[in-house]
Coordinates of C-alpha atoms in Angstrom, one line a residue:
X1 CA 15.5 -64.2 -79.9
X2 CA 16.1 -67.9 -79.6
X3 CA 19.6 -68.8 -80.7
X4 CA 18.5 -72.1 -82.2
X5 CA 16.6 -70.1 -84.8
X6 CA 19.7 -68.8 -86.5
X7 CA 21.6 -70.3 -89.3
X8 CA 24.3 -67.7 -90.2
X9 CA 26.7 -67.3 -93.1
X10 CA 29.7 -65.2 -92.1
X11 CA 31.5 -63.4 -94.9
X12 CA 35.0 -62.5 -93.8
X13 CA 36.8 -59.6 -95.4
X14 CA 40.4 -58.5 -95.3
X15 CA 41.6 -55.1 -94.3
X16 CA 44.0 -53.0 -92.3
X17 CA 42.5 -52.6 -88.8
X18 CA 42.5 -55.3 -86.2
X19 CA 39.3 -55.9 -84.3
X20 CA 39.0 -56.0 -80.5
X21 CA 35.7 -57.5 -79.2
X22 CA 35.5 -57.4 -75.5
X23 CA 33.0 -56.8 -72.7
X24 CA 31.0 -53.5 -73.0
X25 CA 31.2 -50.4 -70.9
X26 CA 27.8 -49.5 -69.3
X27 CA 26.5 -46.3 -70.9
X28 CA 26.2 -44.6 -67.5
X29 CA 30.0 -44.7 -67.0
X30 CA 31.8 -41.4 -67.2
X31 CA 34.1 -43.1 -69.7
X32 CA 31.8 -41.9 -72.5
X33 CA 32.1 -38.3 -71.4
X34 CA 35.9 -38.7 -71.1
X35 CA 36.5 -40.3 -74.5
X36 CA 34.0 -38.1 -76.3
X37 CA 35.8 -34.9 -75.2
X38 CA 39.3 -36.3 -75.8
X39 CA 38.4 -37.3 -79.3
X40 CA 37.1 -33.8 -80.0
X41 CA 40.2 -32.1 -78.4
X42 CA 42.8 -34.4 -79.9
X43 CA 41.6 -34.7 -83.5
X44 CA 42.9 -38.3 -83.5
X45 CA 40.7 -40.9 -85.2
X46 CA 39.3 -43.4 -82.6
X47 CA 39.5 -47.1 -83.3
X48 CA 35.7 -47.3 -82.5
X49 CA 32.9 -45.3 -84.0
X50 CA 31.3 -43.1 -81.4
X51 CA 27.8 -43.4 -82.7
X52 CA 27.8 -47.2 -82.1
X53 CA 27.3 -47.8 -78.4
X54 CA 28.0 -49.4 -76.0
X55 CA 31.8 -49.1 -76.5
X56 CA 33.9 -52.3 -76.0
X57 CA 36.6 -51.9 -73.3
X58 CA 39.4 -53.0 -75.6
X59 CA 38.8 -50.3 -78.2
X60 CA 38.6 -47.6 -75.5
X61 CA 41.9 -48.6 -73.9
X62 CA 43.5 -48.8 -77.3
X63 CA 42.5 -45.2 -78.0
X64 CA 43.5 -44.0 -74.6
X65 CA 47.0 -45.5 -75.1
X66 CA 47.2 -43.6 -78.3
X67 CA 46.2 -40.3 -76.6
X68 CA 48.6 -41.0 -73.8
X69 CA 51.5 -40.7 -76.2
X70 CA 50.5 -37.0 -76.6
X71 CA 50.3 -36.2 -72.9
X72 CA 52.0 -32.8 -73.4
X73 CA 48.9 -31.6 -75.4
X74 CA 46.5 -32.3 -72.5
X75 CA 45.7 -30.6 -69.2
X76 CA 46.3 -32.2 -65.8
X77 CA 42.5 -33.0 -65.6
X78 CA 42.7 -34.7 -69.0
X79 CA 45.6 -36.9 -67.8
X80 CA 43.6 -37.8 -64.7
X81 CA 40.8 -38.8 -67.0
X82 CA 43.1 -41.1 -68.9
X83 CA 44.3 -42.6 -65.7
X84 CA 40.7 -43.4 -64.8
X85 CA 40.3 -45.3 -68.1
X86 CA 43.5 -47.3 -67.5
X87 CA 42.4 -48.2 -64.0
X88 CA 38.9 -49.1 -64.9
X89 CA 39.9 -51.4 -67.9
X90 CA 43.3 -52.6 -66.8
X91 CA 42.9 -56.1 -68.3
X92 CA 43.3 -54.5 -71.8
X93 CA 46.5 -52.6 -71.3
X94 CA 48.6 -55.4 -72.9
X95 CA 46.3 -55.9 -75.9
X96 CA 48.5 -54.2 -78.5
X97 CA 51.3 -56.8 -78.0
X98 CA 49.4 -60.0 -77.9
X99 CA 45.8 -59.7 -79.3
X100 CA 44.9 -62.8 -81.2
X101 CA 41.9 -64.0 -83.3
X102 CA 39.8 -67.1 -82.6
X103 CA 41.9 -69.0 -85.0
X104 CA 44.9 -68.5 -82.8
X105 CA 46.8 -66.3 -85.3
X106 CA 48.6 -63.6 -83.5
X107 CA 47.7 -60.2 -84.8
X108 CA 50.8 -58.3 -83.7
X109 CA 53.7 -60.5 -82.5
X110 CA 55.6 -59.6 -79.4
X111 CA 59.1 -60.5 -78.1
X112 CA 57.7 -63.2 -75.8
X113 CA 55.5 -65.4 -77.9
X114 CA 54.1 -67.1 -74.8
X115 CA 52.9 -63.9 -73.3
X116 CA 49.1 -63.5 -73.2
X117 CA 47.1 -60.3 -72.7
X118 CA 46.5 -60.6 -68.9
X119 CA 50.2 -61.1 -68.3
X120 CA 51.2 -58.3 -70.7
X121 CA 48.7 -56.0 -69.0
X122 CA 50.2 -56.4 -65.5
X123 CA 53.6 -55.5 -66.9
X124 CA 52.3 -52.4 -68.6
X125 CA 53.5 -49.0 -67.1
X126 CA 49.9 -47.8 -66.7
X127 CA 48.9 -50.8 -64.6
X128 CA 48.4 -49.7 -61.0
X129 CA 48.3 -51.8 -57.8
X130 CA 47.2 -50.8 -54.4
X131 CA 50.0 -50.6 -51.9
X132 CA 48.0 -52.9 -49.6
X133 CA 45.0 -55.0 -50.5
X134 CA 42.1 -55.5 -48.1
X135 CA 42.5 -58.8 -46.1
X136 CA 45.3 -59.5 -48.6
X137 CA 42.7 -60.4 -51.2
X138 CA 40.1 -57.6 -51.9
X139 CA 41.0 -54.6 -54.0
X140 CA 44.5 -55.5 -55.2
X141 CA 44.0 -52.7 -57.7
X142 CA 42.1 -49.4 -57.3
X143 CA 39.2 -50.4 -59.6
X144 CA 38.6 -54.1 -58.9
X145 CA 37.3 -55.7 -55.7
X146 CA 38.4 -59.2 -57.0
X147 CA 41.0 -59.4 -59.7
X148 CA 42.6 -62.6 -61.2
X149 CA 45.2 -62.5 -64.0
X150 CA 46.4 -65.9 -65.3
X151 CA 47.9 -66.9 -68.7
X152 CA 45.0 -67.3 -70.9
X153 CA 42.4 -66.1 -68.4
X154 CA 41.4 -62.9 -66.5
X155 CA 38.5 -62.3 -64.1
X156 CA 37.0 -59.2 -62.4
X157 CA 34.3 -58.9 -59.8
X158 CA 33.0 -55.6 -58.5
X159 CA 30.0 -54.4 -56.4
X160 CA 27.3 -52.2 -57.8
X161 CA 25.5 -49.8 -55.4
X162 CA 23.2 -46.8 -56.0
X163 CA 21.3 -45.4 -53.1
X164 CA 19.5 -42.1 -53.4
X165 CA 17.0 -40.6 -50.9
X166 CA 15.2 -37.2 -51.0
X167 CA 12.1 -35.2 -50.3
X168 CA 9.5 -34.6 -53.0
X169 CA 7.6 -31.3 -52.5
X170 CA 3.9 -31.7 -51.6
X171 CA 4.2 -35.5 -51.6
X172 CA 3.7 -37.9 -48.7
X173 CA 6.3 -40.4 -50.0
X174 CA 10.0 -39.8 -50.6
X175 CA 12.2 -39.9 -53.7
X176 CA 14.0 -43.2 -53.2
X177 CA 16.3 -45.5 -55.2
X178 CA 18.1 -48.5 -53.7
X179 CA 20.1 -50.6 -56.2
X180 CA 22.5 -53.4 -55.1
X181 CA 24.3 -56.0 -57.0
X182 CA 27.5 -57.0 -58.7
X183 CA 29.2 -57.3 -62.0
X184 CA 31.5 -59.9 -63.5
X185 CA 33.7 -59.8 -66.5
X186 CA 36.2 -62.3 -67.8
X187 CA 38.3 -63.3 -70.8
X188 CA 39.6 -66.6 -72.1
X189 CA 42.6 -67.0 -74.4
X190 CA 42.3 -63.4 -75.5
X191 CA 39.5 -64.4 -77.8
X192 CA 36.3 -65.0 -75.8
X193 CA 34.9 -62.4 -73.4
X194 CA 32.1 -62.6 -70.9
X195 CA 30.2 -59.9 -69.0
X196 CA 27.2 -59.9 -66.7
X197 CA 25.7 -57.9 -63.9
X198 CA 22.8 -58.5 -61.5
X199 CA 20.9 -55.7 -59.7
X200 CA 18.1 -55.9 -57.1
X201 CA 16.1 -52.6 -57.2
X202 CA 13.6 -50.8 -55.0
X203 CA 12.4 -47.3 -55.9
X204 CA 9.8 -44.7 -55.4
X205 CA 9.6 -42.1 -58.2
X206 CA 7.6 -38.8 -58.6
X207 CA 4.0 -38.8 -59.7
X208 CA 4.7 -38.2 -63.4
X209 CA 6.6 -41.5 -63.5
X210 CA 3.8 -43.3 -61.7
X211 CA 1.3 -41.9 -64.2
X212 CA 3.2 -43.5 -67.0
X213 CA 3.4 -46.8 -65.1
X214 CA -0.3 -46.8 -64.5
X215 CA -1.0 -46.1 -68.2
X216 CA 1.2 -48.9 -69.6
X217 CA 1.8 -51.1 -66.5
X218 CA 5.4 -50.7 -67.6
X219 CA 8.3 -48.8 -66.0
X220 CA 11.0 -47.3 -68.2
X221 CA 14.1 -49.5 -68.2
X222 CA 12.4 -52.3 -66.2
X223 CA 10.6 -55.6 -67.0
X224 CA 8.5 -57.3 -64.4
X225 CA 7.6 -54.8 -61.6
X226 CA 6.2 -55.7 -58.2
X227 CA 4.8 -53.5 -55.5
X228 CA 7.3 -52.3 -52.8
X229 CA 6.4 -51.2 -49.3
X230 CA 8.6 -49.9 -46.5
X231 CA 7.0 -48.7 -43.3
X232 CA 10.3 -47.1 -42.0
X233 CA 10.6 -44.9 -45.1
X234 CA 6.8 -44.4 -45.4
X235 CA 6.7 -46.0 -48.9
X236 CA 3.4 -47.8 -49.7
X237 CA 3.3 -48.0 -53.5
X238 CA 7.0 -48.2 -54.7
X239 CA 8.5 -50.5 -57.3
X240 CA 10.5 -53.7 -56.9
X241 CA 12.3 -55.2 -59.9
X242 CA 15.3 -57.1 -61.0
X243 CA 17.8 -56.0 -63.7
X244 CA 20.4 -58.1 -65.3
X245 CA 22.7 -57.6 -68.3
X246 CA 25.0 -60.1 -69.8
X247 CA 26.7 -61.4 -72.9
X248 CA 29.5 -63.3 -74.5
X249 CA 31.7 -61.7 -77.2
X250 CA 34.0 -63.5 -79.7
X251 CA 36.9 -62.4 -81.8
X252 CA 36.2 -64.5 -84.9
X253 CA 38.8 -62.7 -87.1
X254 CA 40.9 -59.6 -87.0
X255 CA 37.9 -57.7 -88.5
X256 CA 34.8 -59.6 -87.4
X257 CA 33.3 -60.1 -84.0
X258 CA 30.1 -61.4 -82.6
X259 CA 28.1 -61.0 -79.3
X260 CA 25.3 -62.9 -77.9
X261 CA 23.8 -60.8 -75.2
X262 CA 20.9 -59.7 -73.0
X263 CA 20.8 -55.9 -72.6
X264 CA 20.4 -52.6 -74.5
X265 CA 22.0 -50.8 -77.4
X266 CA 22.3 -47.1 -78.4
X267 CA 23.0 -45.5 -81.8
X268 CA 23.9 -41.9 -82.0
X269 CA 26.0 -39.1 -80.5
X270 CA 23.3 -37.1 -78.7
X271 CA 21.7 -37.2 -75.3
X272 CA 18.7 -38.7 -77.1
X273 CA 18.6 -41.1 -80.0
X274 CA 15.9 -41.1 -82.6
X275 CA 17.2 -44.4 -84.1
X276 CA 17.8 -46.8 -81.2
X277 CA 18.1 -45.7 -77.5
X278 CA 18.5 -47.5 -74.2
X279 CA 15.3 -46.0 -72.6
X280 CA 13.3 -49.3 -72.8
X281 CA 14.0 -52.6 -71.1
X282 CA 16.6 -55.2 -72.1
X283 CA 16.1 -57.7 -74.9
X284 CA 18.1 -60.7 -76.0
X285 CA 20.1 -60.1 -79.2
X286 CA 22.7 -61.4 -81.5
X287 CA 25.1 -58.7 -82.6
X288 CA 27.6 -58.9 -85.5
X289 CA 30.3 -56.2 -85.8
X290 CA 32.4 -55.9 -89.0
X291 CA 35.3 -53.4 -88.8
X292 CA 37.2 -52.9 -92.0
X293 CA 39.4 -49.9 -92.8
X294 CA 37.1 -46.8 -92.3
X295 CA 33.9 -48.9 -92.0
X296 CA 32.0 -50.3 -89.1
X297 CA 29.0 -52.4 -90.0
X298 CA 26.7 -53.6 -87.2
X299 CA 23.8 -56.0 -87.3
X300 CA 21.5 -56.5 -84.3
X301 CA 18.9 -59.3 -84.4
X302 CA 16.7 -59.1 -81.3
X303 CA 13.6 -60.7 -79.7
X304 CA 11.3 -58.1 -78.2
X305 CA 8.3 -58.3 -75.8
X306 CA 5.1 -56.8 -77.2
X307 CA 3.2 -56.7 -73.9
X308 CA 3.9 -55.9 -70.2
X309 CA 4.7 -58.9 -67.9
X310 CA 3.5 -56.7 -65.0
X311 CA -0.1 -56.8 -66.3
X312 CA -0.2 -60.6 -66.0
X313 CA 1.6 -60.7 -62.7
X314 CA 4.6 -62.4 -64.3
X315 CA 2.8 -65.7 -64.6
X316 CA 1.9 -65.5 -68.3
X317 CA 4.0 -65.9 -71.4
X318 CA 4.2 -62.6 -73.1
X319 CA 3.6 -61.9 -76.8
X320 CA 6.8 -61.8 -78.8
X321 CA 8.0 -59.7 -81.7
X322 CA 11.4 -59.3 -83.4
X323 CA 13.7 -56.7 -84.8
X324 CA 16.5 -56.7 -87.3
X325 CA 18.8 -53.7 -87.4
X326 CA 21.7 -52.6 -89.7
X327 CA 23.9 -49.6 -89.1
X328 CA 26.8 -48.7 -91.4
X329 CA 29.2 -46.1 -90.0
X330 CA 31.9 -44.6 -92.3
X331 CA 34.8 -42.4 -91.2
X332 CA 35.1 -40.2 -94.2
X333 CA 37.9 -38.3 -92.4
X334 CA 39.3 -38.6 -88.9
X335 CA 37.0 -35.9 -87.8
X336 CA 34.0 -36.6 -90.1
X337 CA 31.6 -39.5 -89.9
X338 CA 28.4 -40.6 -91.6
X339 CA 26.1 -43.4 -90.9
X340 CA 23.2 -45.3 -92.6
X341 CA 20.6 -47.0 -90.5
X342 CA 17.7 -49.3 -91.1
X343 CA 15.5 -51.5 -88.9
X344 CA 12.4 -53.6 -89.2
X345 CA 10.1 -54.7 -86.4
X346 CA 7.8 -57.6 -87.1
X347 CA 5.9 -60.5 -85.5
X348 CA 5.6 -64.1 -86.6
X349 CA 3.9 -67.0 -84.7
X350 CA 6.8 -68.3 -82.5
X351 CA 9.6 -67.8 -85.0
X352 CA 12.0 -65.3 -86.5
X353 CA 11.5 -64.2 -90.2
X354 CA 14.6 -65.9 -91.6
X355 CA 14.7 -63.6 -94.7
X356 CA 15.7 -60.8 -92.3
X357 CA 18.9 -62.7 -91.3
X358 CA 20.7 -61.5 -94.4
X359 CA 23.2 -59.1 -92.9
X360 CA 23.7 -56.8 -95.8
X361 CA 20.5 -56.6 -98.0
X362 CA 18.2 -53.6 -97.8
X363 CA 15.2 -54.7 -95.7
X364 CA 12.8 -52.7 -97.9
X365 CA 13.4 -55.3 -100.7
X366 CA 12.6 -58.2 -98.3
X367 CA 9.6 -56.5 -96.8
X368 CA 8.1 -55.9 -100.2
X369 CA 8.6 -59.5 -101.1
X370 CA 6.7 -60.5 -98.0
X371 CA 3.8 -58.2 -98.8
X372 CA 5.0 -55.2 -96.7
X373 CA 3.4 -56.4 -93.4
X374 CA 6.2 -55.0 -91.2
X375 CA 7.3 -51.7 -89.7
X376 CA 10.5 -50.4 -91.3
X377 CA 12.6 -47.3 -90.5
X378 CA 15.4 -45.8 -92.5
X379 CA 17.8 -43.3 -91.2
X380 CA 21.0 -41.2 -91.6
X381 CA 23.3 -39.9 -88.9
X382 CA 26.6 -37.9 -88.9
X383 CA 29.1 -36.0 -86.8
X384 CA 31.8 -33.5 -87.5
X385 CA 34.5 -32.6 -85.0
X386 CA 36.1 -29.2 -85.7
X387 CA 38.4 -26.5 -84.2
X388 CA 39.4 -29.0 -81.4
X389 CA 36.4 -27.7 -79.4
X390 CA 33.2 -28.5 -81.2
X391 CA 31.2 -31.5 -82.4
X392 CA 28.2 -31.0 -84.7
X393 CA 26.0 -34.1 -84.9
X394 CA 22.6 -35.0 -86.5
X395 CA 20.1 -37.8 -87.1
X396 CA 17.3 -38.1 -89.6
X397 CA 14.7 -41.0 -89.4
X398 CA 12.2 -41.7 -92.1
X399 CA 9.3 -44.0 -91.2
X400 CA 6.8 -43.4 -94.1
X401 CA 6.1 -40.7 -96.7
X402 CA 4.8 -39.9 -100.2
X403 CA 6.9 -37.4 -102.2
X404 CA 3.9 -35.5 -103.5
X405 CA 2.4 -35.1 -100.0
X406 CA 5.8 -34.2 -98.4
X407 CA 7.5 -32.0 -101.0
X408 CA 5.2 -31.0 -103.8
X409 CA 1.9 -30.3 -102.2
X410 CA 2.4 -30.5 -98.4
X411 CA -1.0 -30.7 -96.6
X412 CA 0.0 -32.3 -93.3
X413 CA -0.8 -35.8 -94.5
X414 CA -0.9 -38.1 -91.5
X415 CA 1.5 -40.7 -92.9
X416 CA 4.3 -38.2 -93.6
X417 CA 6.2 -39.7 -90.6
X418 CA 9.8 -38.6 -90.0
X419 CA 12.1 -37.3 -87.2
X420 CA 15.3 -35.4 -87.0
X421 CA 17.9 -34.3 -84.5
X422 CA 20.6 -31.6 -84.5
X423 CA 23.1 -31.1 -81.8
X424 CA 26.3 -29.2 -80.9
X425 CA 28.9 -30.1 -78.3
X426 CA 31.5 -27.5 -77.1
X427 CA 34.3 -28.8 -74.9
X428 CA 36.5 -26.5 -72.8
X429 CA 34.0 -23.8 -73.5
X430 CA 35.3 -20.2 -73.4
X431 CA 38.8 -21.6 -72.7
X432 CA 37.7 -23.1 -69.3
X433 CA 39.2 -26.5 -68.8
X434 CA 36.5 -29.2 -68.4
X435 CA 33.6 -26.9 -69.0
X436 CA 31.6 -28.7 -71.6
X437 CA 28.3 -27.5 -73.1
X438 CA 25.8 -29.3 -75.3
X439 CA 22.8 -28.1 -77.3
X440 CA 20.3 -30.5 -78.9
X441 CA 17.0 -30.2 -80.7
X442 CA 14.7 -33.2 -81.5
X443 CA 11.6 -33.1 -83.7
X444 CA 9.3 -36.1 -84.3
X445 CA 6.1 -35.9 -86.5
X446 CA 2.8 -37.4 -85.3
X447 CA 2.4 -41.2 -85.8
X448 CA 6.1 -41.8 -86.4
X449 CA 7.3 -45.2 -85.0
X450 CA 3.8 -46.5 -84.9
X451 CA 2.2 -49.1 -87.2
X452 CA -1.1 -50.7 -88.1
X453 CA -0.5 -53.6 -85.7
X454 CA 0.0 -51.6 -82.5
X455 CA 1.5 -54.5 -80.5
X456 CA 3.3 -56.7 -83.1
X457 CA 5.0 -54.0 -85.1
X458 CA 5.3 -50.7 -83.2
X459 CA 8.8 -49.6 -82.4
X460 CA 8.6 -50.5 -78.7
X461 CA 9.9 -52.9 -76.1
X462 CA 7.5 -53.8 -73.3
X463 CA 5.3 -50.8 -74.3
X464 CA 8.2 -48.3 -74.0
X465 CA 9.7 -46.5 -77.0
X466 CA 12.8 -47.9 -78.6
X467 CA 13.8 -44.4 -79.6
X468 CA 12.8 -41.1 -77.8
X469 CA 11.0 -41.3 -74.4
X470 CA 8.2 -39.0 -75.6
X471 CA 7.3 -41.3 -78.5
X472 CA 6.1 -39.0 -81.3
X473 CA 4.3 -35.7 -81.9
X474 CA 6.8 -33.4 -80.1
X475 CA 9.5 -30.8 -80.4
X476 CA 12.3 -30.8 -77.7
X477 CA 15.2 -28.5 -76.9
X478 CA 18.0 -29.6 -74.5
X479 CA 20.8 -27.6 -72.9
X480 CA 23.4 -29.3 -70.8
X481 CA 26.5 -28.1 -69.0
X482 CA 29.1 -30.1 -67.2
X483 CA 31.9 -28.5 -65.2
X484 CA 34.7 -30.3 -63.5
X485 CA 36.8 -27.8 -61.5
X486 CA 39.0 -30.5 -59.9
X487 CA 39.4 -34.2 -60.7
X488 CA 37.0 -35.4 -58.0
X489 CA 34.2 -32.9 -58.3
X490 CA 31.6 -32.6 -61.1
X491 CA 28.7 -30.3 -61.6
X492 CA 26.0 -31.5 -64.1
X493 CA 23.2 -29.2 -65.2
X494 CA 20.5 -29.8 -67.7
X495 CA 17.5 -27.9 -69.0
X496 CA 15.0 -29.7 -71.2
X497 CA 11.9 -28.1 -72.7
X498 CA 9.4 -30.1 -74.8
X499 CA 6.2 -29.1 -76.7
X500 CA 4.0 -32.1 -77.5
X501 CA 0.4 -33.2 -78.1
X502 CA -1.5 -35.8 -76.0
X503 CA -4.5 -37.8 -76.9
X504 CA -8.1 -36.7 -76.2
X505 CA -10.2 -39.4 -74.6
X506 CA -10.1 -42.3 -77.0
X507 CA -8.7 -40.3 -80.0
X508 CA -5.3 -41.1 -81.4
X509 CA -3.5 -37.9 -82.2
X510 CA -0.1 -39.5 -83.0
X511 CA 1.9 -39.2 -79.8
X512 CA 1.4 -42.7 -78.4
X513 CA 3.5 -45.1 -80.4
X514 CA 1.6 -48.1 -78.9
X515 CA -1.6 -47.1 -80.6
X516 CA -2.6 -48.4 -84.1
X517 CA -2.1 -46.0 -87.0
X518 CA -5.5 -47.1 -88.3
X519 CA -7.1 -45.0 -85.6
X520 CA -5.7 -41.7 -86.8
X521 CA -8.1 -38.8 -86.5
X522 CA -7.4 -36.6 -89.6
X523 CA -6.1 -37.5 -93.0
X524 CA -4.7 -33.9 -93.6
X525 CA -3.8 -31.0 -91.4
X526 CA -1.7 -32.9 -89.0
X527 CA 1.0 -31.0 -87.1
X528 CA 3.2 -31.3 -84.1
X529 CA 1.3 -30.5 -80.8
X530 CA -2.1 -31.6 -82.1
X531 CA -4.5 -33.2 -79.7
X532 CA -4.2 -31.7 -76.2
X533 CA -1.1 -29.4 -76.5
X534 CA 1.2 -29.4 -73.5
X535 CA 4.7 -28.2 -72.5
X536 CA 7.2 -29.6 -70.0
X537 CA 10.2 -27.8 -68.6
X538 CA 12.7 -29.9 -66.7
X539 CA 15.7 -28.5 -64.7
X540 CA 18.2 -30.8 -63.1
X541 CA 21.4 -30.1 -61.2
X542 CA 23.7 -33.0 -60.1
X543 CA 26.8 -32.5 -57.9
X544 CA 29.1 -35.6 -57.5
X545 CA 32.2 -36.0 -55.5
X546 CA 34.4 -39.0 -56.2
X547 CA 35.5 -40.4 -52.8
X548 CA 37.7 -43.1 -54.4
X549 CA 37.8 -44.8 -57.8
X550 CA 34.2 -45.0 -59.1
X551 CA 32.8 -44.3 -55.6
X552 CA 30.6 -41.1 -55.5
X553 CA 28.7 -39.0 -53.1
X554 CA 25.8 -37.3 -54.9
X555 CA 23.5 -34.3 -54.5
X556 CA 20.6 -33.8 -56.9
X557 CA 18.0 -31.0 -57.4
X558 CA 15.2 -31.7 -59.9
X559 CA 12.3 -29.6 -61.0
X560 CA 9.7 -30.5 -63.6
X561 CA 6.7 -28.4 -64.6
X562 CA 4.0 -29.5 -67.1
X563 CA 1.5 -26.9 -68.5
X564 CA -1.4 -28.3 -70.6
X565 CA -4.3 -26.9 -72.6
X566 CA -6.3 -29.2 -70.3
X567 CA -5.7 -27.7 -66.8
X568 CA -6.5 -31.0 -65.1
X569 CA -3.3 -32.4 -66.6
X570 CA -1.0 -29.6 -65.2
X571 CA 1.7 -31.0 -62.9
X572 CA 4.6 -29.8 -60.8
X573 CA 7.4 -31.9 -59.4
X574 CA 10.3 -30.9 -57.3
X575 CA 12.7 -32.8 -55.1
X576 CA 16.1 -32.7 -53.5
X577 CA 18.1 -35.9 -52.8
X578 CA 21.4 -37.1 -51.5
X579 CA 23.0 -40.4 -52.4
X580 CA 25.9 -42.7 -52.8
X581 CA 27.1 -44.7 -55.8
X582 CA 29.7 -47.4 -56.5
X583 CA 30.5 -48.5 -60.1
X584 CA 27.2 -47.1 -61.4
X585 CA 25.9 -44.3 -63.4
X586 CA 22.9 -42.1 -62.5
X587 CA 19.3 -43.3 -63.0
X588 CA 17.4 -40.5 -64.6
X589 CA 13.7 -40.2 -65.7
X590 CA 14.1 -37.2 -68.0
X591 CA 10.9 -36.9 -69.9

């Protein structure tokens, strides 16, 4: 969204909790697994709300320092996890002493009034330095290749590498991922924070990913995609694309922060999100965060792309659409959280709909005043941590319904569009340290997330869903297990089974969220799996060994089987790969 289009009125509230708005932790980082399990185990209320992702580094370190005061309650592996957090975000170790707002008012005074956060951080007991840096310049600390700490300024630069290579059964071309780049993060005066990364990518994925690309001319998580060839690796039709995330965050008051960024967001506590996921490509956004007492209120105003730049070869201006999202998260108790969600997707000729800039009003009221031309979703989410081992979480999304058709006389009306998720996490399962299990179920009715204007108002970004990868018209069960027997070694297992319906020829049976709802087939009798019924079963095993801080050697086994009522759509995929990662999470195509 073009920033010049905004005219914002900021309402500042008073409260009890100071706000830290820093650079964000990429969702692929193991920091999410670490902080999630420690929140469940400790029972301590976190200064961030776990359903609102991505986490900012300052809030994560603040919570880790709280947990560190109770070290006697944690295992040796838990303490090693905390050490990873301190190393990876060491610029924030001194925040509790010197954090200030944009107005310059010191939130918590310290003994040395001239001390700034970078200087306080390097004096902190948890700050680690390498005994000897490379060429007396590189890697002065375990986590950062280049690190600068100066009164009023800090700077970090790190490489990004993800190389994976493997053999796909019964395929002439290999499984191949080659990502190289760098990330930069910096802070000025403890008030303004900058983050950016840049990645050059070449990849060759299995056939089911290629089928999706051929259908939409869009690759999940990517924008403009070019053809990639490599004679040495025998790749003739791979993918070549650039990825870049970035943003600037501001501490505008102790309880209010803002970000202007280009990237993705995620709302929820599950492996999937039925509200807002990071499956699709980046978008430019303005994000407002209000943290007051037990409340976290987030606004996201974004500009989306309705079409695929790959279809036009990258030389045509793509059709735009916009979204405005609210999410109110409430910590009812330290272990109990509820959230309210609403979003609207709309299109206007070259401008944002300014009535949606109101950060607190219900969008349904605005949409009605405009004549209801836009696609609005409402939702509810929640989580409950209990027994120091479990987390129960859920989501419910309502797209459209009529009470009579849904509750009084249900007949499978096509416009009863809703989705729900239920999940359970079990940490230190069966008393085994760092054996974590997760169970999740996702159900989405046909035609959910779609709209009458298939391009301008569907809940998509570059023709990929903004919620679940399967779109709509499906049921899904997920089982995940993660075991870490020693600090450096991690086993990740996942089993995903989905039952869904695909379209027949030119008929719209409700699974493809890019198709117009005006083309639905039946008014009544609609049910999940209608159309061409199919099932997929996906099994994945990842083994990762950490060679040094955030440097991993990987092994991956992957098996996906699709069985359809139309035998011509049956498909089997299997591959084994080995790889190497630096400061990056795993790239998965789990659908």
